Amino acid sequence: MANLGFIGLGIMGNPMARNLIKGGHTVRVHDTQESCVGPLVAHGAQAEPSGKAVAQRADVVFIVVPDTPDVAAVLFGPEGVAAGAQPGTVVVDMSSISPVETKVFAERLAKQRVDMLDAPVSGGEVGAESGTLSIMVGGKEAVLARVRPYLELMGKTITHIGDHGAGQTCKVANQIVVALNLEAICEALLFASKAGADPVKVRKALMGGAANSRLLELKGEWILSRNFKPGFRIKHQQKDLNNALSAARQLGISLPNTATTQELYNALVASGEADLDHCALVMALERLANYRVT
């Protein structure tokens, strides 16, 4: 039985922490929203008042929070993880944040002899619940070997990408694929419906050929049933694409379709729809077409 910590108990973090508890480990948890802590305590977690307190009592600390500034605050705030971590502690950041800042965070923690892995995930709420996430890891292989048994309770596929920041770079690439695939699905269903075809039958046909994807299977159904309850919020997809475009500028490359898709998400956020599921992207296209898919 290991002494683990988990900070950030939202849509993704809650089931991920719960899977660690099911694995028989002691899990100390913290979240700024008290309503997120109670359900984990009911499952056997031990609540702590701060990230510092978590780090003082855990050998490995997992973090799942929304954005780069949130990770910085969790790590280096007055009551943050760095204030309580002992030499030999491992911090595993499973948020989706800037690859550049991730390297800076790892360097700062290393000065305290604290190891860090960036280990963002893909698979959404369903994958978090079932423990079948894809986990993309940046950092030292020896540190990954140490925490792999815990990652295996949360994910089915664990891939060591490279040094610090490589996991976040992979996640940015993943989110480009996800966003553009979803945008293509929305366009295809809009086109088919406007042309007079039954979009339900079109989706079924597409799933039988080369156009099929996990997103078409899952989010295609959500689009047609207009189920925009958040599994992955628009504001988080927008943030990930911001990371992609910012990194692309630093690299001196153009990501034209990523930029276009980001503008569609920007329009939804401006309309007050940031907390809908990212498949509500179809609404931006429907407004441009003055036509609803269903």
PDB file of N, CA and C in Angstrom, residues 135-215:
ATOM      1  N   ILE A 135      -2.084   7.602 -21.355  1.00  0.00           N
ATOM      2  CA  ILE A 135      -1.245   8.507 -20.563  1.00  0.00           C
ATOM      3  C   ILE A 135       0.071   8.724 -21.293  1.00  0.00           C
ATOM      4  N   MET A 136       0.406  10.002 -21.542  1.00  0.00           N
ATOM      5  CA  MET A 136       1.588  10.384 -22.322  1.00  0.00           C
ATOM      6  C   MET A 136       2.602  11.003 -21.372  1.00  0.00           C
ATOM      7  N   VAL A 137       3.758  10.386 -21.213  1.00  0.00           N
ATOM      8  CA  VAL A 137       4.644  10.741 -20.114  1.00  0.00           C
ATOM      9  C   VAL A 137       5.937  11.391 -20.594  1.00  0.00           C
ATOM     10  N   GLY A 138       6.270  12.509 -19.937  1.00  0.00           N
ATOM     11  CA  GLY A 138       7.564  13.147 -20.116  1.00  0.00           C
ATOM     12  C   GLY A 138       8.321  13.144 -18.804  1.00  0.00           C
ATOM     13  N   GLY A 139       9.634  12.906 -18.858  1.00  0.00           N
ATOM     14  CA  GLY A 139      10.444  12.855 -17.654  1.00  0.00           C
ATOM     15  C   GLY A 139      11.379  11.662 -17.674  1.00  0.00           C
ATOM     16  N   LYS A 140      11.995  11.374 -16.541  1.00  0.00           N
ATOM     17  CA  LYS A 140      12.979  10.302 -16.461  1.00  0.00           C
ATOM     18  C   LYS A 140      12.308   8.924 -16.440  1.00  0.00           C
ATOM     19  N   GLU A 141      12.882   7.996 -17.196  1.00  0.00           N
ATOM     20  CA  GLU A 141      12.328   6.640 -17.247  1.00  0.00           C
ATOM     21  C   GLU A 141      12.330   5.973 -15.882  1.00  0.00           C
ATOM     22  N   ALA A 142      13.377   6.223 -15.092  1.00  0.00           N
ATOM     23  CA  ALA A 142      13.455   5.598 -13.770  1.00  0.00           C
ATOM     24  C   ALA A 142      12.328   6.077 -12.865  1.00  0.00           C
ATOM     25  N   VAL A 143      11.957   7.340 -12.991  1.00  0.00           N
ATOM     26  CA  VAL A 143      10.855   7.879 -12.186  1.00  0.00           C
ATOM     27  C   VAL A 143       9.532   7.285 -12.666  1.00  0.00           C
ATOM     28  N   LEU A 144       9.388   7.149 -13.977  1.00  0.00           N
ATOM     29  CA  LEU A 144       8.181   6.516 -14.517  1.00  0.00           C
ATOM     30  C   LEU A 144       8.054   5.083 -14.006  1.00  0.00           C
ATOM     31  N   ALA A 145       9.152   4.365 -13.967  1.00  0.00           N
ATOM     32  CA  ALA A 145       9.113   2.987 -13.477  1.00  0.00           C
ATOM     33  C   ALA A 145       8.604   2.939 -12.041  1.00  0.00           C
ATOM     34  N   ARG A 146       8.959   3.928 -11.270  1.00  0.00           N
ATOM     35  CA  ARG A 146       8.539   3.983  -9.870  1.00  0.00           C
ATOM     36  C   ARG A 146       7.033   4.184  -9.728  1.00  0.00           C
ATOM     37  N   VAL A 147       6.447   5.007 -10.600  1.00  0.00           N
ATOM     38  CA  VAL A 147       5.021   5.331 -10.453  1.00  0.00           C
ATOM     39  C   VAL A 147       4.122   4.562 -11.418  1.00  0.00           C
ATOM     40  N   ARG A 148       4.714   3.774 -12.306  1.00  0.00           N
ATOM     41  CA  ARG A 148       3.907   3.053 -13.301  1.00  0.00           C
ATOM     42  C   ARG A 148       2.783   2.224 -12.673  1.00  0.00           C
ATOM     43  N   PRO A 149       3.023   1.511 -11.560  1.00  0.00           N
ATOM     44  CA  PRO A 149       1.918   0.723 -10.984  1.00  0.00           C
ATOM     45  C   PRO A 149       0.685   1.562 -10.641  1.00  0.00           C
ATOM     46  N   TYR A 150       0.887   2.823 -10.276  1.00  0.00           N
ATOM     47  CA  TYR A 150      -0.247   3.690  -9.947  1.00  0.00           C
ATOM     48  C   TYR A 150      -0.913   4.208 -11.222  1.00  0.00           C
ATOM     49  N   LEU A 151      -0.092   4.525 -12.216  1.00  0.00           N
ATOM     50  CA  LEU A 151      -0.647   4.968 -13.501  1.00  0.00           C
ATOM     51  C   LEU A 151      -1.484   3.859 -14.135  1.00  0.00           C
ATOM     52  N   GLU A 152      -1.072   2.622 -13.924  1.00  0.00           N
ATOM     53  CA  GLU A 152      -1.807   1.497 -14.519  1.00  0.00           C
ATOM     54  C   GLU A 152      -3.194   1.323 -13.914  1.00  0.00           C
ATOM     55  N   LEU A 153      -3.433   1.896 -12.747  1.00  0.00           N
ATOM     56  CA  LEU A 153      -4.775   1.883 -12.164  1.00  0.00           C
ATOM     57  C   LEU A 153      -5.680   2.909 -12.824  1.00  0.00           C
ATOM     58  N   MET A 154      -5.074   3.882 -13.506  1.00  0.00           N
ATOM     59  CA  MET A 154      -5.844   4.955 -14.138  1.00  0.00           C
ATOM     60  C   MET A 154      -5.873   4.853 -15.659  1.00  0.00           C
ATOM     61  N   GLY A 155      -4.893   4.176 -16.245  1.00  0.00           N
ATOM     62  CA  GLY A 155      -4.800   4.149 -17.698  1.00  0.00           C
ATOM     63  C   GLY A 155      -4.467   2.793 -18.265  1.00  0.00           C
ATOM     64  N   LYS A 156      -4.874   2.589 -19.495  1.00  0.00           N
ATOM     65  CA  LYS A 156      -4.623   1.328 -20.207  1.00  0.00           C
ATOM     66  C   LYS A 156      -3.349   1.413 -21.032  1.00  0.00           C
ATOM     67  N   THR A 157      -3.080   2.592 -21.593  1.00  0.00           N
ATOM     68  CA  THR A 157      -1.903   2.790 -22.434  1.00  0.00           C
ATOM     69  C   THR A 157      -1.018   3.851 -21.794  1.00  0.00           C
ATOM     70  N   ILE A 158       0.200   3.478 -21.451  1.00  0.00           N
ATOM     71  CA  ILE A 158       1.149   4.398 -20.820  1.00  0.00           C
ATOM     72  C   ILE A 158       2.388   4.446 -21.701  1.00  0.00           C
ATOM     73  N   THR A 159       2.660   5.605 -22.285  1.00  0.00           N
ATOM     74  CA  THR A 159       3.751   5.736 -23.249  1.00  0.00           C
ATOM     75  C   THR A 159       4.745   6.777 -22.782  1.00  0.00           C
ATOM     76  N   HIS A 160       6.006   6.364 -22.642  1.00  0.00           N
ATOM     77  CA  HIS A 160       7.063   7.323 -22.309  1.00  0.00           C
ATOM     78  C   HIS A 160       7.490   8.014 -23.595  1.00  0.00           C
ATOM     79  N   ILE A 161       7.209   9.311 -23.692  1.00  0.00           N
ATOM     80  CA  ILE A 161       7.470  10.062 -24.919  1.00  0.00           C
ATOM     81  C   ILE A 161       8.901  10.578 -24.959  1.00  0.00           C
ATOM     82  N   GLY A 162       9.415  11.029 -23.813  1.00  0.00           N
ATOM     83  CA  GLY A 162      10.755  11.614 -23.781  1.00  0.00           C
ATOM     84  C   GLY A 162      10.980  12.386 -22.493  1.00  0.00           C
ATOM     85  N   ASP A 163      11.821  13.399 -22.557  1.00  0.00           N
ATOM     86  CA  ASP A 163      12.205  14.170 -21.379  1.00  0.00           C
ATOM     87  C   ASP A 163      11.073  15.105 -20.943  1.00  0.00           C
ATOM     88  N   HIS A 164      11.315  15.906 -19.905  1.00  0.00           N
ATOM     89  CA  HIS A 164      10.303  16.833 -19.388  1.00  0.00           C
ATOM     90  C   HIS A 164       9.707  17.678 -20.512  1.00  0.00           C
ATOM     91  N   GLY A 165       8.391  17.769 -20.523  1.00  0.00           N
ATOM     92  CA  GLY A 165       7.683  18.536 -21.535  1.00  0.00           C
ATOM     93  C   GLY A 165       7.225  17.711 -22.716  1.00  0.00           C
ATOM     94  N   ALA A 166       7.824  16.535 -22.913  1.00  0.00           N
ATOM     95  CA  ALA A 166       7.464  15.716 -24.077  1.00  0.00           C
ATOM     96  C   ALA A 166       6.050  15.161 -23.959  1.00  0.00           C
ATOM     97  N   GLY A 167       5.632  14.841 -22.733  1.00  0.00           N
ATOM     98  CA  GLY A 167       4.268  14.372 -22.537  1.00  0.00           C
ATOM     99  C   GLY A 167       3.258  15.442 -22.900  1.00  0.00           C
ATOM    100  N   GLN A 168       3.541  16.689 -22.473  1.00  0.00           N
ATOM    101  CA  GLN A 168       2.634  17.792 -22.806  1.00  0.00           C
ATOM    102  C   GLN A 168       2.647  18.100 -24.299  1.00  0.00           C
ATOM    103  N   THR A 169       3.804  17.965 -24.937  1.00  0.00           N
ATOM    104  CA  THR A 169       3.874  18.160 -26.392  1.00  0.00           C
ATOM    105  C   THR A 169       2.991  17.137 -27.100  1.00  0.00           C
ATOM    106  N   CYS A 170       3.058  15.883 -26.642  1.00  0.00           N
ATOM    107  CA  CYS A 170       2.216  14.840 -27.221  1.00  0.00           C
ATOM    108  C   CYS A 170       0.740  15.157 -27.008  1.00  0.00           C
ATOM    109  N   LYS A 171       0.399  15.671 -25.820  1.00  0.00           N
ATOM    110  CA  LYS A 171      -1.010  15.993 -25.546  1.00  0.00           C
ATOM    111  C   LYS A 171      -1.496  17.120 -26.443  1.00  0.00           C
ATOM    112  N   VAL A 172      -0.641  18.109 -26.706  1.00  0.00           N
ATOM    113  CA  VAL A 172      -1.017  19.181 -27.631  1.00  0.00           C
ATOM    114  C   VAL A 172      -1.313  18.592 -29.004  1.00  0.00           C
ATOM    115  N   ALA A 173      -0.453  17.678 -29.459  1.00  0.00           N
ATOM    116  CA  ALA A 173      -0.683  17.025 -30.754  1.00  0.00           C
ATOM    117  C   ALA A 173      -1.998  16.247 -30.733  1.00  0.00           C
ATOM    118  N   ASN A 174      -2.256  15.564 -29.626  1.00  0.00           N
ATOM    119  CA  ASN A 174      -3.509  14.820 -29.471  1.00  0.00           C
ATOM    120  C   ASN A 174      -4.715  15.739 -29.596  1.00  0.00           C
ATOM    121  N   GLN A 175      -4.640  16.905 -28.963  1.00  0.00           N
ATOM    122  CA  GLN A 175      -5.776  17.814 -28.966  1.00  0.00           C
ATOM    123  C   GLN A 175      -5.996  18.466 -30.326  1.00  0.00           C
ATOM    124  N   ILE A 176      -4.931  18.621 -31.098  1.00  0.00           N
ATOM    125  CA  ILE A 176      -5.098  19.083 -32.477  1.00  0.00           C
ATOM    126  C   ILE A 176      -5.916  18.061 -33.263  1.00  0.00           C
ATOM    127  N   VAL A 177      -5.548  16.784 -33.121  1.00  0.00           N
ATOM    128  CA  VAL A 177      -6.270  15.718 -33.827  1.00  0.00           C
ATOM    129  C   VAL A 177      -7.717  15.652 -33.373  1.00  0.00           C
ATOM    130  N   VAL A 178      -7.938  15.728 -32.071  1.00  0.00           N
ATOM    131  CA  VAL A 178      -9.299  15.653 -31.531  1.00  0.00           C
ATOM    132  C   VAL A 178     -10.157  16.803 -32.053  1.00  0.00           C
ATOM    133  N   ALA A 179      -9.635  18.024 -31.957  1.00  0.00           N
ATOM    134  CA  ALA A 179     -10.429  19.194 -32.348  1.00  0.00           C
ATOM    135  C   ALA A 179     -10.752  19.188 -33.832  1.00  0.00           C
ATOM    136  N   LEU A 180      -9.767  18.868 -34.656  1.00  0.00           N
ATOM    137  CA  LEU A 180      -9.996  18.898 -36.103  1.00  0.00           C
ATOM    138  C   LEU A 180     -10.883  17.745 -36.557  1.00  0.00           C
ATOM    139  N   ASN A 181     -10.741  16.596 -35.911  1.00  0.00           N
ATOM    140  CA  ASN A 181     -11.622  15.469 -36.220  1.00  0.00           C
ATOM    141  C   ASN A 181     -13.057  15.812 -35.850  1.00  0.00           C
ATOM    142  N   LEU A 182     -13.237  16.407 -34.675  1.00  0.00           N
ATOM    143  CA  LEU A 182     -14.579  16.777 -34.236  1.00  0.00           C
ATOM    144  C   LEU A 182     -15.180  17.836 -35.144  1.00  0.00           C
ATOM    145  N   GLU A 183     -14.366  18.800 -35.561  1.00  0.00           N
ATOM    146  CA  GLU A 183     -14.862  19.832 -36.472  1.00  0.00           C
ATOM    147  C   GLU A 183     -15.302  19.205 -37.793  1.00  0.00           C
ATOM    148  N   ALA A 184     -14.539  18.222 -38.286  1.00  0.00           N
ATOM    149  CA  ALA A 184     -14.901  17.544 -39.537  1.00  0.00           C
ATOM    150  C   ALA A 184     -16.207  16.769 -39.387  1.00  0.00           C
ATOM    151  N   ILE A 185     -16.396  16.129 -38.236  1.00  0.00           N
ATOM    152  CA  ILE A 185     -17.638  15.402 -37.983  1.00  0.00           C
ATOM    153  C   ILE A 185     -18.828  16.361 -37.981  1.00  0.00           C
ATOM    154  N   CYS A 186     -18.661  17.507 -37.313  1.00  0.00           N
ATOM    155  CA  CYS A 186     -19.741  18.500 -37.275  1.00  0.00           C
ATOM    156  C   CYS A 186     -20.075  19.001 -38.673  1.00  0.00           C
ATOM    157  N   GLU A 187     -19.049  19.310 -39.462  1.00  0.00           N
ATOM    158  CA  GLU A 187     -19.278  19.772 -40.832  1.00  0.00           C
ATOM    159  C   GLU A 187     -19.983  18.703 -41.661  1.00  0.00           C
ATOM    160  N   ALA A 188     -19.542  17.452 -41.531  1.00  0.00           N
ATOM    161  CA  ALA A 188     -20.116  16.373 -42.335  1.00  0.00           C
ATOM    162  C   ALA A 188     -21.588  16.163 -42.008  1.00  0.00           C
ATOM    163  N   LEU A 189     -21.931  16.162 -40.721  1.00  0.00           N
ATOM    164  CA  LEU A 189     -23.323  15.954 -40.333  1.00  0.00           C
ATOM    165  C   LEU A 189     -24.195  17.140 -40.725  1.00  0.00           C
ATOM    166  N   LEU A 190     -23.633  18.339 -40.625  1.00  0.00           N
ATOM    167  CA  LEU A 190     -24.360  19.531 -41.064  1.00  0.00           C
ATOM    168  C   LEU A 190     -24.626  19.474 -42.564  1.00  0.00           C
ATOM    169  N   PHE A 191     -23.593  19.149 -43.319  1.00  0.00           N
ATOM    170  CA  PHE A 191     -23.731  19.036 -44.771  1.00  0.00           C
ATOM    171  C   PHE A 191     -24.784  18.001 -45.148  1.00  0.00           C
ATOM    172  N   ALA A 192     -24.689  16.819 -44.549  1.00  0.00           N
ATOM    173  CA  ALA A 192     -25.607  15.741 -44.903  1.00  0.00           C
ATOM    174  C   ALA A 192     -27.050  16.116 -44.581  1.00  0.00           C
ATOM    175  N   SER A 193     -27.260  16.712 -43.406  1.00  0.00           N
ATOM    176  CA  SER A 193     -28.613  17.076 -43.000  1.00  0.00           C
ATOM    177  C   SER A 193     -29.198  18.157 -43.905  1.00  0.00           C
ATOM    178  N   LYS A 194     -28.399  19.183 -44.203  1.00  0.00           N
ATOM    179  CA  LYS A 194     -28.869  20.268 -45.063  1.00  0.00           C
ATOM    180  C   LYS A 194     -29.180  19.765 -46.477  1.00  0.00           C
ATOM    181  N   ALA A 195     -28.427  18.752 -46.922  1.00  0.00           N
ATOM    182  CA  ALA A 195     -28.646  18.190 -48.264  1.00  0.00           C
ATOM    183  C   ALA A 195     -29.843  17.262 -48.317  1.00  0.00           C
ATOM    184  N   GLY A 196     -30.459  16.994 -47.180  1.00  0.00           N
ATOM    185  CA  GLY A 196     -31.686  16.211 -47.167  1.00  0.00           C
ATOM    186  C   GLY A 196     -31.519  14.773 -46.736  1.00  0.00           C
ATOM    187  N   ALA A 197     -30.292  14.362 -46.386  1.00  0.00           N
ATOM    188  CA  ALA A 197     -30.066  12.994 -45.925  1.00  0.00           C
ATOM    189  C   ALA A 197     -30.305  12.918 -44.416  1.00  0.00           C
ATOM    190  N   ASP A 198     -30.651  11.731 -43.959  1.00  0.00           N
ATOM    191  CA  ASP A 198     -30.863  11.505 -42.533  1.00  0.00           C
ATOM    192  C   ASP A 198     -29.488  11.437 -41.857  1.00  0.00           C
ATOM    193  N   PRO A 199     -29.147  12.399 -40.979  1.00  0.00           N
ATOM    194  CA  PRO A 199     -27.803  12.403 -40.385  1.00  0.00           C
ATOM    195  C   PRO A 199     -27.537  11.190 -39.499  1.00  0.00           C
ATOM    196  N   VAL A 200     -28.587  10.606 -38.926  1.00  0.00           N
ATOM    197  CA  VAL A 200     -28.421   9.399 -38.113  1.00  0.00           C
ATOM    198  C   VAL A 200     -27.931   8.252 -38.984  1.00  0.00           C
ATOM    199  N   LYS A 201     -28.543   8.104 -40.156  1.00  0.00           N
ATOM    200  CA  LYS A 201     -28.142   7.032 -41.072  1.00  0.00           C
ATOM    201  C   LYS A 201     -26.780   7.321 -41.702  1.00  0.00           C
ATOM    202  N   VAL A 202     -26.494   8.601 -41.947  1.00  0.00           N
ATOM    203  CA  VAL A 202     -25.186   8.970 -42.497  1.00  0.00           C
ATOM    204  C   VAL A 202     -24.091   8.602 -41.506  1.00  0.00           C
ATOM    205  N   ARG A 203     -24.300   8.938 -40.241  1.00  0.00           N
ATOM    206  CA  ARG A 203     -23.303   8.581 -39.227  1.00  0.00           C
ATOM    207  C   ARG A 203     -23.090   7.077 -39.174  1.00  0.00           C
ATOM    208  N   LYS A 204     -24.175   6.315 -39.217  1.00  0.00           N
ATOM    209  CA  LYS A 204     -24.070   4.853 -39.175  1.00  0.00           C
ATOM    210  C   LYS A 204     -23.255   4.335 -40.356  1.00  0.00           C
ATOM    211  N   ALA A 205     -23.486   4.898 -41.536  1.00  0.00           N
ATOM    212  CA  ALA A 205     -22.737   4.478 -42.732  1.00  0.00           C
ATOM    213  C   ALA A 205     -21.261   4.837 -42.611  1.00  0.00           C
ATOM    214  N   LEU A 206     -20.984   6.046 -42.115  1.00  0.00           N
ATOM    215  CA  LEU A 206     -19.593   6.482 -41.977  1.00  0.00           C
ATOM    216  C   LEU A 206     -18.828   5.616 -40.986  1.00  0.00           C
ATOM    217  N   MET A 207     -19.519   5.129 -39.964  1.00  0.00           N
ATOM    218  CA  MET A 207     -18.861   4.296 -38.966  1.00  0.00           C
ATOM    219  C   MET A 207     -18.424   2.947 -39.535  1.00  0.00           C
ATOM    220  N   GLY A 208     -18.933   2.606 -40.694  1.00  0.00           N
ATOM    221  CA  GLY A 208     -18.563   1.334 -41.313  1.00  0.00           C
ATOM    222  C   GLY A 208     -17.386   1.433 -42.268  1.00  0.00           C
ATOM    223  N   GLY A 209     -16.825   2.632 -42.428  1.00  0.00           N
ATOM    224  CA  GLY A 209     -15.742   2.810 -43.392  1.00  0.00           C
ATOM    225  C   GLY A 209     -14.550   3.538 -42.828  1.00  0.00           C
ATOM    226  N   ALA A 210     -13.754   4.100 -43.733  1.00  0.00           N
ATOM    227  CA  ALA A 210     -12.493   4.737 -43.353  1.00  0.00           C
ATOM    228  C   ALA A 210     -12.700   6.017 -42.544  1.00  0.00           C
ATOM    229  N   ALA A 211     -13.898   6.597 -42.581  1.00  0.00           N
ATOM    230  CA  ALA A 211     -14.171   7.832 -41.843  1.00  0.00           C
ATOM    231  C   ALA A 211     -14.455   7.583 -40.368  1.00  0.00           C
ATOM    232  N   ASN A 212     -14.530   6.324 -39.974  1.00  0.00           N
ATOM    233  CA  ASN A 212     -14.890   6.041 -38.578  1.00  0.00           C
ATOM    234  C   ASN A 212     -13.797   6.483 -37.612  1.00  0.00           C
ATOM    235  N   SER A 213     -14.222   6.836 -36.414  1.00  0.00           N
ATOM    236  CA  SER A 213     -13.311   7.197 -35.337  1.00  0.00           C
ATOM    237  C   SER A 213     -14.062   7.061 -34.029  1.00  0.00           C
ATOM    238  N   ARG A 214     -13.306   7.037 -32.933  1.00  0.00           N
ATOM    239  CA  ARG A 214     -13.939   6.985 -31.618  1.00  0.00           C
ATOM    240  C   ARG A 214     -14.821   8.216 -31.402  1.00  0.00           C
ATOM    241  N   LEU A 215     -14.393   9.356 -31.910  1.00  0.00           N
ATOM    242  CA  LEU A 215     -15.187  10.572 -31.762  1.00  0.00           C
ATOM    243  C   LEU A 215     -16.496  10.480 -32.540  1.00  0.00           C
TER     244      LEU A 215
END
